Tab-separated table of C-alpha atoms and ligand atoms in Angstrom:
chain	number	residue	atom	x	y	z
Z	1	MET	CA	-11.920	6.032	20.564
Z	2	PHE	CA	-12.749	8.554	17.842
Z	3	SER	CA	-11.381	11.443	19.908
Z	4	GLN	CA	-8.000	9.647	20.023
Z	5	THR	CA	-8.051	9.000	16.162
Z	6	TYR	CA	-8.738	12.861	15.576
Z	7	LEU	CA	-6.033	13.579	17.839
Z	8	ASP	CA	-3.746	11.385	15.772
Z	9	VAL	CA	-4.809	13.001	12.649
Z	10	ALA	CA	-4.450	16.549	14.240
Z	11	LEU	CA	-0.936	15.729	15.195
Z	12	LEU	CA	-0.109	14.288	11.766
Z	13	CYS	CA	-1.564	17.300	9.985
Z	14	HIS	CA	-0.332	19.919	12.419
Z	15	PRO	CA	3.223	20.457	10.876
Z	16	ILE	CA	1.261	20.809	7.346
Z	17	PHE	CA	-0.664	23.757	8.699
Z	18	ALA	CA	2.336	25.196	10.441
Z	19	ILE	CA	4.389	25.072	7.180
Z	20	ILE	CA	1.398	26.596	5.180
Z	21	SER	CA	1.069	29.301	7.594
Z	22	LEU	CA	4.743	30.036	7.815
Z	23	ARG	CA	5.041	30.218	4.104
Z	24	HIS	CA	2.013	32.404	3.767
Z	25	PRO	CA	3.398	35.908	2.547
Z	26	LYS	CA	1.158	37.944	4.933
Z	27	MET	CA	2.267	36.083	8.076
Z	28	GLN	CA	4.877	38.615	8.995
Z	29	VAL	CA	5.304	37.734	12.645
Z	30	LYS	CA	7.014	34.371	11.937
Z	31	HIS	CA	8.236	33.996	15.445
Z	32	SER	CA	4.970	34.137	17.149
Z	33	VAL	CA	3.474	31.696	14.527
Z	34	LEU	CA	6.224	29.140	15.215
Z	35	HIS	CA	5.739	29.619	18.857
Z	36	TYR	CA	1.973	29.101	18.506
Z	37	PHE	CA	2.726	26.055	16.482
Z	38	LEU	CA	5.114	24.495	18.984
Z	39	PHE	CA	2.722	25.192	21.850
Z	40	SER	CA	-0.308	23.627	20.215
Z	41	PHE	CA	1.596	20.624	18.973
Z	42	GLY	CA	2.783	20.097	22.669
Z	43	SER	CA	-0.664	20.511	23.842
Z	44	LEU	CA	-2.025	17.983	21.325
Z	45	LEU	CA	0.690	15.638	22.098
Z	46	VAL	CA	-0.135	15.684	25.809
Z	47	LEU	CA	-3.945	15.221	25.153
Z	48	ARG	CA	-2.991	12.312	22.878
Z	49	TYR	CA	-0.969	10.474	25.536
Z	50	ALA	CA	-3.463	11.433	28.202
Z	51	PHE	CA	-6.140	9.688	26.179
Z	52	SER	CA	-4.214	6.660	25.561
Z	53	SER	CA	-3.421	6.038	29.274
Z	54	TYR	CA	-7.069	6.759	30.353
Z	55	PHE	CA	-8.541	4.528	27.705
Z	56	PRO	CA	-6.096	1.810	26.976
Z	57	MET	CA	-7.770	-0.165	24.325
Z	58	ALA	CA	-7.024	-3.813	23.622
Z	59	ALA	CA	-6.666	-3.120	19.872
Z	60	GLU	CA	-4.261	-0.104	20.649
Z	61	ARG	CA	-2.191	-2.365	22.823
Z	62	HIS	CA	-2.075	-5.157	20.196
Z	63	VAL	CA	-0.946	-2.695	17.455
Z	64	GLN	CA	1.721	-1.193	19.696
Z	65	SER	CA	3.074	-4.377	21.143
Z	66	CYS	CA	4.356	-5.550	17.810
Z	67	THR	CA	7.992	-5.595	17.199
Z	68	SER	CA	9.195	-6.376	13.801
Z	69	VAL	CA	12.338	-7.698	12.262
Z	70	ASP	CA	12.100	-5.415	9.304
Z	71	GLN	CA	14.956	-3.126	8.473
Z	72	PRO	CA	14.568	0.682	9.383
Z	73	ASN	CA	13.155	3.049	6.901
Z	74	PRO	CA	16.271	4.247	5.067
Z	75	ILE	CA	14.744	7.365	3.518
Z	76	ALA	CA	12.854	9.063	6.312
Z	77	SER	CA	15.734	11.641	6.756
Z	78	LEU	CA	15.857	12.077	2.743
Z	79	TYR	CA	12.316	13.141	2.578
Z	80	PRO	CA	11.425	14.404	6.202
Z	81	ASN	CA	8.349	16.422	4.801
Z	82	ASN	CA	6.743	13.503	2.993
Z	83	ALA	CA	4.983	10.200	4.166
Z	84	THR	CA	7.700	7.586	3.778
Z	85	GLY	CA	8.101	3.902	5.033
Z	86	VAL	CA	9.259	0.503	4.146
Z	87	LEU	CA	6.941	-2.113	2.527
Z	88	ASN	CA	8.021	-5.711	3.022
Z	89	GLY	CA	6.247	-8.583	1.584
Z	90	THR	CA	5.168	-10.569	-1.478
Z	91	VAL	CA	3.658	-9.355	-4.761
Z	92	ALA	CA	2.457	-11.614	-7.500
Z	93	VAL	CA	0.559	-11.992	-10.629
Z	94	LEU	CA	-2.799	-13.632	-10.603
Z	95	PRO	CA	-3.735	-14.395	-14.221
Z	96	ILE	CA	-7.565	-14.069	-14.749
Z	97	SER	CA	-9.579	-14.137	-18.031
Z	98	LEU	CA	-10.126	-10.690	-19.566
Z	99	LYS	CA	-13.746	-11.519	-19.566
Z	100	LEU	CA	-13.714	-11.885	-15.734
Z	101	ALA	CA	-11.748	-8.877	-15.386
Z	102	ARG	CA	-14.202	-7.037	-17.584
Z	103	GLN	CA	-16.931	-8.079	-15.154
Z	104	LEU	CA	-15.069	-7.153	-12.086
Z	105	ILE	CA	-13.580	-3.666	-13.170
Z	106	PRO	CA	-16.259	-1.094	-13.196
Z	107	PRO	CA	-17.700	-0.802	-16.621
Z	108	GLN	CA	-16.857	2.943	-17.244
Z	109	TYR	CA	-13.212	2.151	-17.308
Z	110	GLY	CA	-11.380	0.603	-20.082
Z	111	ILE	CA	-8.669	-1.900	-19.768
Z	112	LEU	CA	-5.224	-0.958	-21.320
Z	113	GLU	CA	-4.568	-4.344	-22.842
Z	114	HIS	CA	-1.980	-3.060	-25.307
Z	115	VAL	CA	0.022	-1.362	-22.386
Z	116	TYR	CA	0.437	-4.700	-20.498
Z	117	ARG	CA	1.251	-6.589	-23.636
Z	118	SER	CA	4.001	-4.045	-24.547
Z	119	LEU	CA	5.518	-5.013	-21.155
Z	120	LEU	CA	4.637	-8.862	-21.348
Z	121	PRO	CA	4.509	-9.809	-24.995
Z	122	ASP	CA	4.055	-13.503	-24.152
Z	123	PHE	CA	1.174	-13.125	-21.625
Z	124	PRO	CA	-1.458	-15.608	-22.674
Z	125	ARG	CA	-4.142	-14.322	-25.116
Z	126	GLY	CA	-7.421	-13.527	-23.626
Z	127	MET	CA	-5.856	-13.074	-20.062
Z	128	TYR	CA	-5.353	-10.220	-17.806
Z	129	PRO	CA	-2.817	-9.912	-14.966
Z	130	ALA	CA	-4.577	-9.057	-11.608
Z	131	ILE	CA	-2.100	-8.639	-8.562
Z	132	VAL	CA	-1.944	-9.842	-5.035
Z	133	GLN	CA	-0.028	-7.632	-2.571
Z	134	ALA	CA	0.666	-9.014	0.954
Z	135	VAL	CA	2.673	-6.367	2.821
Z	136	HIS	CA	3.745	-5.101	6.074
Z	137	ASP	CA	4.078	-1.258	6.374
Z	138	HIS	CA	6.984	-0.524	8.576
Z	139	GLU	CA	8.272	2.782	10.371
Z	140	VAL	CA	5.616	4.838	8.246
Z	141	GLN	CA	6.289	8.456	9.125
Z	142	ALA	CA	6.003	12.066	8.050
Z	143	PHE	CA	7.414	15.282	9.795
Z	144	GLY	CA	9.006	13.081	12.331
Z	145	TYR	CA	5.718	11.518	13.536
Z	146	LEU	CA	5.775	7.818	13.468
Z	147	ILE	CA	2.640	5.599	13.235
Z	148	PRO	CA	2.619	2.018	14.476
Z	149	ASP	CA	3.436	-0.665	12.006
Z	150	PHE	CA	0.513	-2.313	10.167
Z	151	THR	CA	-0.217	-5.047	7.673
Z	152	ARG	CA	-2.420	-5.184	4.575
Z	153	THR	CA	-3.390	-7.289	1.684
Z	154	GLY	CA	-5.547	-7.187	-1.289
Z	155	ILE	CA	-6.136	-7.947	-4.958
Z	156	GLU	CA	-5.528	-5.115	-7.320
Z	157	PHE	CA	-6.370	-4.428	-10.937
Z	158	PRO	CA	-3.630	-2.540	-12.884
Z	159	PHE	CA	-3.662	-1.056	-16.422
Z	160	VAL	CA	-7.100	0.625	-15.934
Z	161	ASP	CA	-7.890	3.521	-18.090
Z	162	LEU	CA	-9.366	5.798	-15.640
Z	163	LEU	CA	-8.984	8.965	-17.549
Z	164	ASN	CA	-10.354	7.367	-20.896
Z	165	ASP	CA	-7.193	8.472	-22.737
Z	166	ASN	CA	-6.092	5.102	-23.886
Z	167	GLN	CA	-2.625	5.790	-22.269
Z	168	THR	CA	-2.366	6.207	-18.648
Z	169	SER	CA	-2.402	3.161	-16.361
Z	170	PHE	CA	-4.077	3.315	-13.117
Z	171	LYS	CA	-4.535	0.575	-10.506
Z	172	TRP	CA	-7.939	-0.106	-9.164
Z	173	ALA	CA	-7.644	-1.435	-5.451
Z	174	PRO	CA	-11.238	-1.806	-4.409
Z	175	SER	CA	-10.654	-3.733	-1.047
Z	176	LEU	CA	-8.135	-4.388	1.612
Z	177	LEU	CA	-7.666	-6.669	4.581
Z	178	MET	CA	-5.749	-4.283	7.235
Z	179	THR	CA	-4.641	-4.583	10.777
Z	180	ALA	CA	-7.630	-4.377	13.108
Z	181	GLY	CA	-7.392	-1.617	15.682
Z	182	HIS	CA	-5.079	0.560	13.470
Z	183	ASP	CA	-7.406	3.521	13.122
Z	184	ILE	CA	-5.202	5.728	11.210
Z	185	ALA	CA	-4.473	3.140	8.458
Z	186	LEU	CA	-8.046	1.982	8.328
Z	187	ASN	CA	-9.433	5.448	8.039
Z	188	GLY	CA	-6.843	6.291	5.659
Z	189	ALA	CA	-7.930	3.701	3.285
Z	190	ILE	CA	-11.640	4.214	3.885
Z	191	GLU	CA	-11.079	7.752	2.775
Z	192	TYR	CA	-10.297	6.438	-0.794
Z	193	GLY	CA	-13.663	4.713	-0.931
Z	194	THR	CA	-11.808	1.201	-0.285
Z	195	LYS	CA	-13.869	-1.510	1.200
Z	196	VAL	CA	-11.719	-2.135	4.217
Z	197	PHE	CA	-11.861	-5.319	6.398
Z	198	PRO	CA	-10.087	-4.956	9.767
Z	199	ALA	CA	-8.253	-8.296	10.052
Z	200	ALA	CA	-5.822	-10.358	12.060
Z	201	PHE	CA	-2.683	-11.430	10.410
Z	202	GLU	CA	-0.311	-14.328	10.713
Z	203	PRO	CA	2.546	-13.503	11.385
Z	204	GLN	CA	1.217	-10.674	13.254
Z	205	CYS	CA	4.043	-7.991	13.105
Z	206	ASP	CA	6.081	-9.114	10.115
Z	207	ALA	CA	5.777	-9.552	6.226
Z	208	TYR	CA	5.694	-13.465	6.147
Z	209	ARG	CA	6.769	-16.413	8.245
Z	210	VAL	CA	9.364	-19.040	6.966
Z	211	VAL	CA	7.853	-22.404	7.059
Z	212	PRO	CA	10.224	-24.663	8.973
Z	213	ASN	CA	11.306	-27.956	7.512
Z	214	SER	CA	9.495	-27.338	4.373
Z	215	LYS	CA	10.295	-29.734	1.391
Z	216	ARG	CA	10.589	-26.743	-0.905
Z	217	PRO	CA	13.346	-24.200	-0.294
Z	218	GLY	CA	12.556	-20.750	0.981
Z	219	THR	CA	8.866	-21.478	1.748
Z	220	SER	CA	6.979	-18.833	3.548
Z	221	TYR	CA	3.408	-18.321	4.848
Z	222	PHE	CA	1.124	-15.222	5.095
Z	223	GLY	CA	-2.416	-15.318	6.408
Z	224	ALA	CA	-5.213	-12.694	7.031
Z	225	ARG	CA	-8.707	-13.152	8.236
Z	226	SER	CA	-11.305	-10.411	8.731
Z	227	ALA	CA	-12.414	-9.743	12.204
Z	228	GLU	CA	-16.065	-10.067	10.929
Z	229	ALA	CA	-16.233	-13.827	10.689
Z	230	GLY	CA	-16.397	-15.143	7.080
Z	231	ALA	CA	-16.363	-11.527	5.516
Z	232	ALA	CA	-12.976	-11.901	3.909
Z	233	SER	CA	-9.737	-13.846	4.018
Z	234	LEU	CA	-6.268	-14.387	2.146
Z	235	THR	CA	-3.630	-16.764	2.458
Z	236	THR	CA	-0.441	-17.258	0.479
Z	237	LEU	CA	2.346	-19.935	0.447
Z	238	PHE	CA	5.287	-19.136	-1.562
Z	239	SER	CA	8.628	-20.829	-2.287
Z	240	SER	CA	11.964	-19.588	-3.942
Z	241	THR	CA	12.160	-20.340	-7.599
Z	242	GLU	CA	14.806	-20.022	-10.231
Z	243	LYS	CA	12.290	-19.216	-12.784
Z	244	GLU	CA	11.479	-15.476	-13.484
Z	245	ILE	CA	8.306	-15.527	-15.605
Z	246	PHE	CA	7.783	-11.700	-15.413
Z	247	PRO	CA	10.536	-9.102	-15.714
Z	248	LEU	CA	11.309	-6.763	-12.757
Z	249	ASP	CA	10.316	-3.889	-14.950
Z	250	PHE	CA	6.850	-5.144	-14.938
Z	251	PHE	CA	6.606	-5.265	-11.110
Z	252	LYS	CA	8.053	-1.720	-10.982
Z	253	ASN	CA	5.483	-0.658	-13.475
Z	254	PHE	CA	2.271	-1.691	-11.813
Z	255	THR	CA	3.398	-1.143	-8.327
Z	256	ASN	CA	3.979	2.466	-9.197
Z	257	GLN	CA	0.673	3.221	-10.915
Z	258	PRO	CA	-1.554	5.623	-9.258
Z	259	THR	CA	-4.211	3.804	-7.295
Z	260	PHE	CA	-7.857	4.362	-6.777
Z	261	ALA	CA	-10.957	2.808	-5.360
Z	262	ASP	CA	-13.873	5.170	-5.804
Z	263	ALA	CA	-11.721	7.459	-7.972
Z	264	LYS	CA	-12.698	10.637	-6.069
Z	265	THR	CA	-8.975	10.805	-5.331
Z	266	CYS	CA	-5.798	8.866	-6.161
Z	267	ASP	CA	-2.889	7.720	-4.173
Z	268	ASN	CA	0.615	8.032	-5.594
Z	269	MET	CA	2.697	5.365	-3.818
Z	270	ILE	CA	6.122	5.582	-5.111
Z	271	ARG	CA	8.041	2.301	-4.415
Z	272	LEU	CA	11.938	2.823	-4.724
Z	273	PHE	CA	13.922	-0.090	-5.840
Z	274	ASN	CA	17.272	1.545	-5.323
Z	275	THR	CA	17.644	1.664	-1.555
Z	276	SER	CA	19.538	-0.591	0.776
Z	277	VAL	CA	16.498	-2.707	1.786
Z	278	THR	CA	16.082	-3.798	-1.844
Z	279	THR	CA	19.600	-3.775	-3.227
Z	280	SER	CA	21.100	-5.919	-0.371
Z	281	PRO	CA	21.997	-9.628	-1.494
Z	282	ASN	CA	18.806	-11.647	-2.006
Z	283	GLY	CA	16.901	-8.315	-1.550
Z	284	ILE	CA	14.634	-9.455	-4.303
Z	285	GLU	CA	13.689	-13.169	-4.435
Z	286	PRO	CA	11.421	-14.794	-7.342
Z	287	VAL	CA	8.822	-16.871	-5.727
Z	288	LYS	CA	6.202	-19.344	-6.985
Z	289	GLY	CA	3.152	-20.511	-4.909
Z	290	THR	CA	-0.335	-20.538	-4.119
Z	291	VAL	CA	-2.938	-17.750	-3.228
Z	292	ARG	CA	-6.267	-18.423	-1.857
Z	293	ALA	CA	-8.630	-15.540	-1.310
Z	294	HIS	CA	-12.196	-14.772	-0.272
Z	295	LEU	CA	-12.397	-11.061	-1.107
Z	296	TYR	CA	-14.389	-8.465	-2.784
Z	297	PRO	CA	-14.836	-7.946	-5.757
Z	298	PHE	CA	-14.722	-11.785	-6.232
Z	299	SER	CA	-17.955	-13.412	-5.469
Z	300	GLU	CA	-16.779	-16.666	-4.149
Z	301	GLU	CA	-13.566	-17.996	-2.892
Z	302	ARG	CA	-10.811	-18.556	-5.326
Z	303	GLU	CA	-7.555	-20.424	-5.334
Z	304	TRP	CA	-4.550	-19.618	-7.852
Z	305	LYS	CA	-1.840	-22.398	-7.998
Z	306	SER	CA	1.660	-22.067	-9.460
Z	307	VAL	CA	1.587	-18.189	-9.533
Z	308	TYR	CA	4.739	-16.190	-9.775
Z	309	GLY	CA	5.962	-13.210	-7.997
Z	310	LEU	CA	8.452	-11.326	-5.937
Z	311	ARG	CA	9.300	-11.447	-2.191
Z	312	PHE	CA	11.163	-8.159	-1.556
Z	313	ALA	CA	11.116	-5.158	0.515
Z	314	SER	CA	11.232	-1.476	-0.736
Z	315	ALA	CA	11.263	1.964	0.614
Z	316	PHE	CA	8.367	4.333	-0.482
Z	317	VAL	CA	7.326	7.764	-0.595
Z	318	GLU	CA	3.438	8.304	-0.578
Z	319	ASN	CA	1.561	11.238	-1.781
Z	320	ASN	CA	-2.197	10.956	-0.704
Z	321	TYR	CA	-5.542	12.104	-1.930
Z	322	LEU	CA	-4.404	13.709	-5.147
Z	323	PRO	CA	-6.832	14.573	-8.022
Z	324	CYS	CA	-6.610	11.512	-10.347
Z	325	GLU	CA	-6.859	13.934	-13.440
Z	326	SER	CA	-3.314	15.291	-12.271
Z	327	PHE	CA	-1.745	11.837	-13.462
Z	328	ARG	CA	-2.689	12.118	-17.014
Z	329	GLY	CA	0.376	10.863	-18.978
Z	330	TYR	CA	2.057	9.844	-15.632
Z	331	ASP	CA	5.088	7.697	-16.407
Z	332	GLY	CA	6.533	7.059	-13.057
Z	333	HIS	CA	9.374	9.309	-13.550
Z	334	GLU	CA	8.242	12.597	-12.174
X	21	NAG	C1	11.291	-8.666	5.484
X	21	NAG	O1	10.609	-9.512	6.182
X	21	NAG	C2	11.051	-10.790	6.318
X	21	NAG	C3	10.281	-11.742	7.134
X	21	NAG	O2	9.934	-11.169	8.456
X	21	NAG	C4	12.595	-10.497	6.998
X	21	NAG	O3	13.190	-11.868	7.133
X	21	NAG	C5	13.452	-9.668	6.188
X	21	NAG	O4	14.492	-9.443	6.880
X	21	NAG	C6	12.636	-8.385	5.927
X	21	NAG	N1	13.401	-7.527	4.974
X	21	NAG	C7	13.629	-6.269	5.252
X	21	NAG	C8	14.651	-5.732	4.254
X	21	NAG	O5	13.215	-5.699	6.317
X	22	NAG	C1	6.811	15.310	-1.257
X	22	NAG	O1	5.733	15.981	-0.989
X	22	NAG	C2	5.522	17.243	-1.688
X	22	NAG	C3	4.476	18.072	-1.279
X	22	NAG	O2	3.366	17.356	-1.107
X	22	NAG	C4	5.370	16.845	-3.237
X	22	NAG	O3	5.291	18.019	-4.078
X	22	NAG	C5	6.633	16.037	-3.586
X	22	NAG	O4	6.557	15.495	-5.019
X	22	NAG	C6	6.812	14.791	-2.638
X	22	NAG	N1	8.083	14.040	-3.084
X	22	NAG	C7	8.117	12.927	-3.510
X	22	NAG	C8	9.550	12.434	-3.972
X	22	NAG	O5	7.125	12.339	-4.032
X	23	NAG	C1	-5.441	2.458	-27.851
X	23	NAG	O1	-4.131	2.583	-28.386
X	23	NAG	C2	-3.721	1.377	-28.949
X	23	NAG	C3	-2.056	1.590	-29.215
X	23	NAG	O2	-1.844	2.763	-29.832
X	23	NAG	C4	-4.538	1.052	-30.281
X	23	NAG	O3	-4.142	-0.073	-30.835
X	23	NAG	C5	-5.952	0.995	-29.867
X	23	NAG	O4	-6.747	0.719	-30.935
X	23	NAG	C6	-6.379	2.272	-29.016
X	23	NAG	N1	-7.744	1.928	-28.517
X	23	NAG	C7	-8.721	2.950	-28.683
X	23	NAG	C8	-9.971	2.528	-28.139
X	23	NAG	O5	-8.558	3.855	-29.272
X	24	NAG	C1	16.366	6.146	-6.472
X	24	NAG	O1	15.510	6.457	-7.369
X	24	NAG	C2	14.637	7.618	-7.017
X	24	NAG	C3	13.520	7.584	-8.019
X	24	NAG	O2	13.767	6.817	-9.077
X	24	NAG	C4	15.621	8.973	-7.372
X	24	NAG	O3	15.001	10.125	-7.157
X	24	NAG	C5	16.676	8.784	-6.387
X	24	NAG	O4	17.684	9.783	-6.632
X	24	NAG	C6	17.503	7.497	-6.387
X	24	NAG	N1	18.237	7.209	-5.404
X	24	NAG	C7	19.668	6.844	-5.346
X	24	NAG	C8	20.299	6.675	-4.243
X	24	NAG	O5	20.032	6.393	-6.516
X	25	NAG	C1	4.443	1.315	-17.551
X	25	NAG	O1	4.716	0.868	-18.769
X	25	NAG	C2	4.150	1.674	-19.892
X	25	NAG	C3	4.448	0.972	-21.019
X	25	NAG	O2	5.822	0.883	-21.187
X	25	NAG	C4	4.734	3.154	-19.838
X	25	NAG	O3	4.061	3.950	-20.808
X	25	NAG	C5	4.326	3.754	-18.322
X	25	NAG	O4	4.793	5.076	-18.250
X	25	NAG	C6	4.803	2.750	-17.251
X	25	NAG	N1	4.304	3.321	-16.054
X	25	NAG	C7	5.010	3.384	-14.770
X	25	NAG	C8	4.221	3.844	-13.742
X	25	NAG	O5	6.174	2.975	-14.854
């Protein structure tokens, strides 16, 4: 199991090393370097597939048997040397008291209340906008190497003053429910210090499921339950709404804040709102609904009713494991 993961990681990183060595000024004999790169990549690929046919694991089969209705990744060829993908799902605002936010967010980090108030002047006094994201990661790839789709959900805390500069907003994402058996995604999140709960999802291979014959139009369901019984769960039920409580710019802002868990490194997930998967008619649907979560850092199960959010898909570019300090003054337009 581990060997297979390492082979996957080796395959994923291989082109990076190849590019580094090709760009290295002292590497004069470029042909033989390229030759070596192609040969070792080929060998790894053979090993990788030998492994999966000798040890076909249930989880692996489960991950790969998924077919999604999601649209293809529209930017893979635009950024061939970056990690890109499509995120499809629901993002909503979970208002909690500032007092509770202060208890949950590690005490060494301030909360940038003046920043979220500049974006949401009417947000109720004494409250803080926590965020729920329930998304399906589709056609995630880099250097032409595609990983199987996976699903993840968690509650996140934006507008955190990680650098203590009273200006740059970071998003604290301390925990995730994530597709069980998907070792690349699970280990990728664990590297950030995230509390990761391998989980089963409903629907299994898509962002949400339309509830048939619902009284409310455009009702969709999403559910996640940890493989370890009772450790974590999250369900959402959202319906279309005409009312847009929060402006789109607010969603663009917090979804693009650099994200951290233990703050040793930061994740720069750039969600693009201008590609075909988002700009198609009804590409962004305002929704209202209920979220129920039993998930760290909340100490008990909680339910939020009548919360507002957006159901949409977006393409993304992701730059992983960067020094958090490098985001001082980051405004999402670099
Ligand atoms: C997002 O997921 C929903 C539910 O599976 C699907 O109906 C929709 O077509 C997807 N959107 C895109 C752009 O892939
Ligand atoms: C793509 O990756 C390179 C190298 O890691 C990085 O410098 C660049 O900013 C990334 N592109 C985008 C659009 O994030
Ligand atoms: C942070 O900046 C805001 C807006 O400029 C200001 O009102 C607030 O007093 C500052 N907080 C600290 C702790 O300096
Ligand atoms: C979409 O937005 C990104 C970043 O905001 C920009 O780099 C890119 O050129 C835009 N693409 C199109 C097709 O407008
Ligand atoms: C979020 O909004 C604040 C306030 O307008 C701005 O300073 C910041 O650059 C924005 N951040 C992102 C990632 O868009």
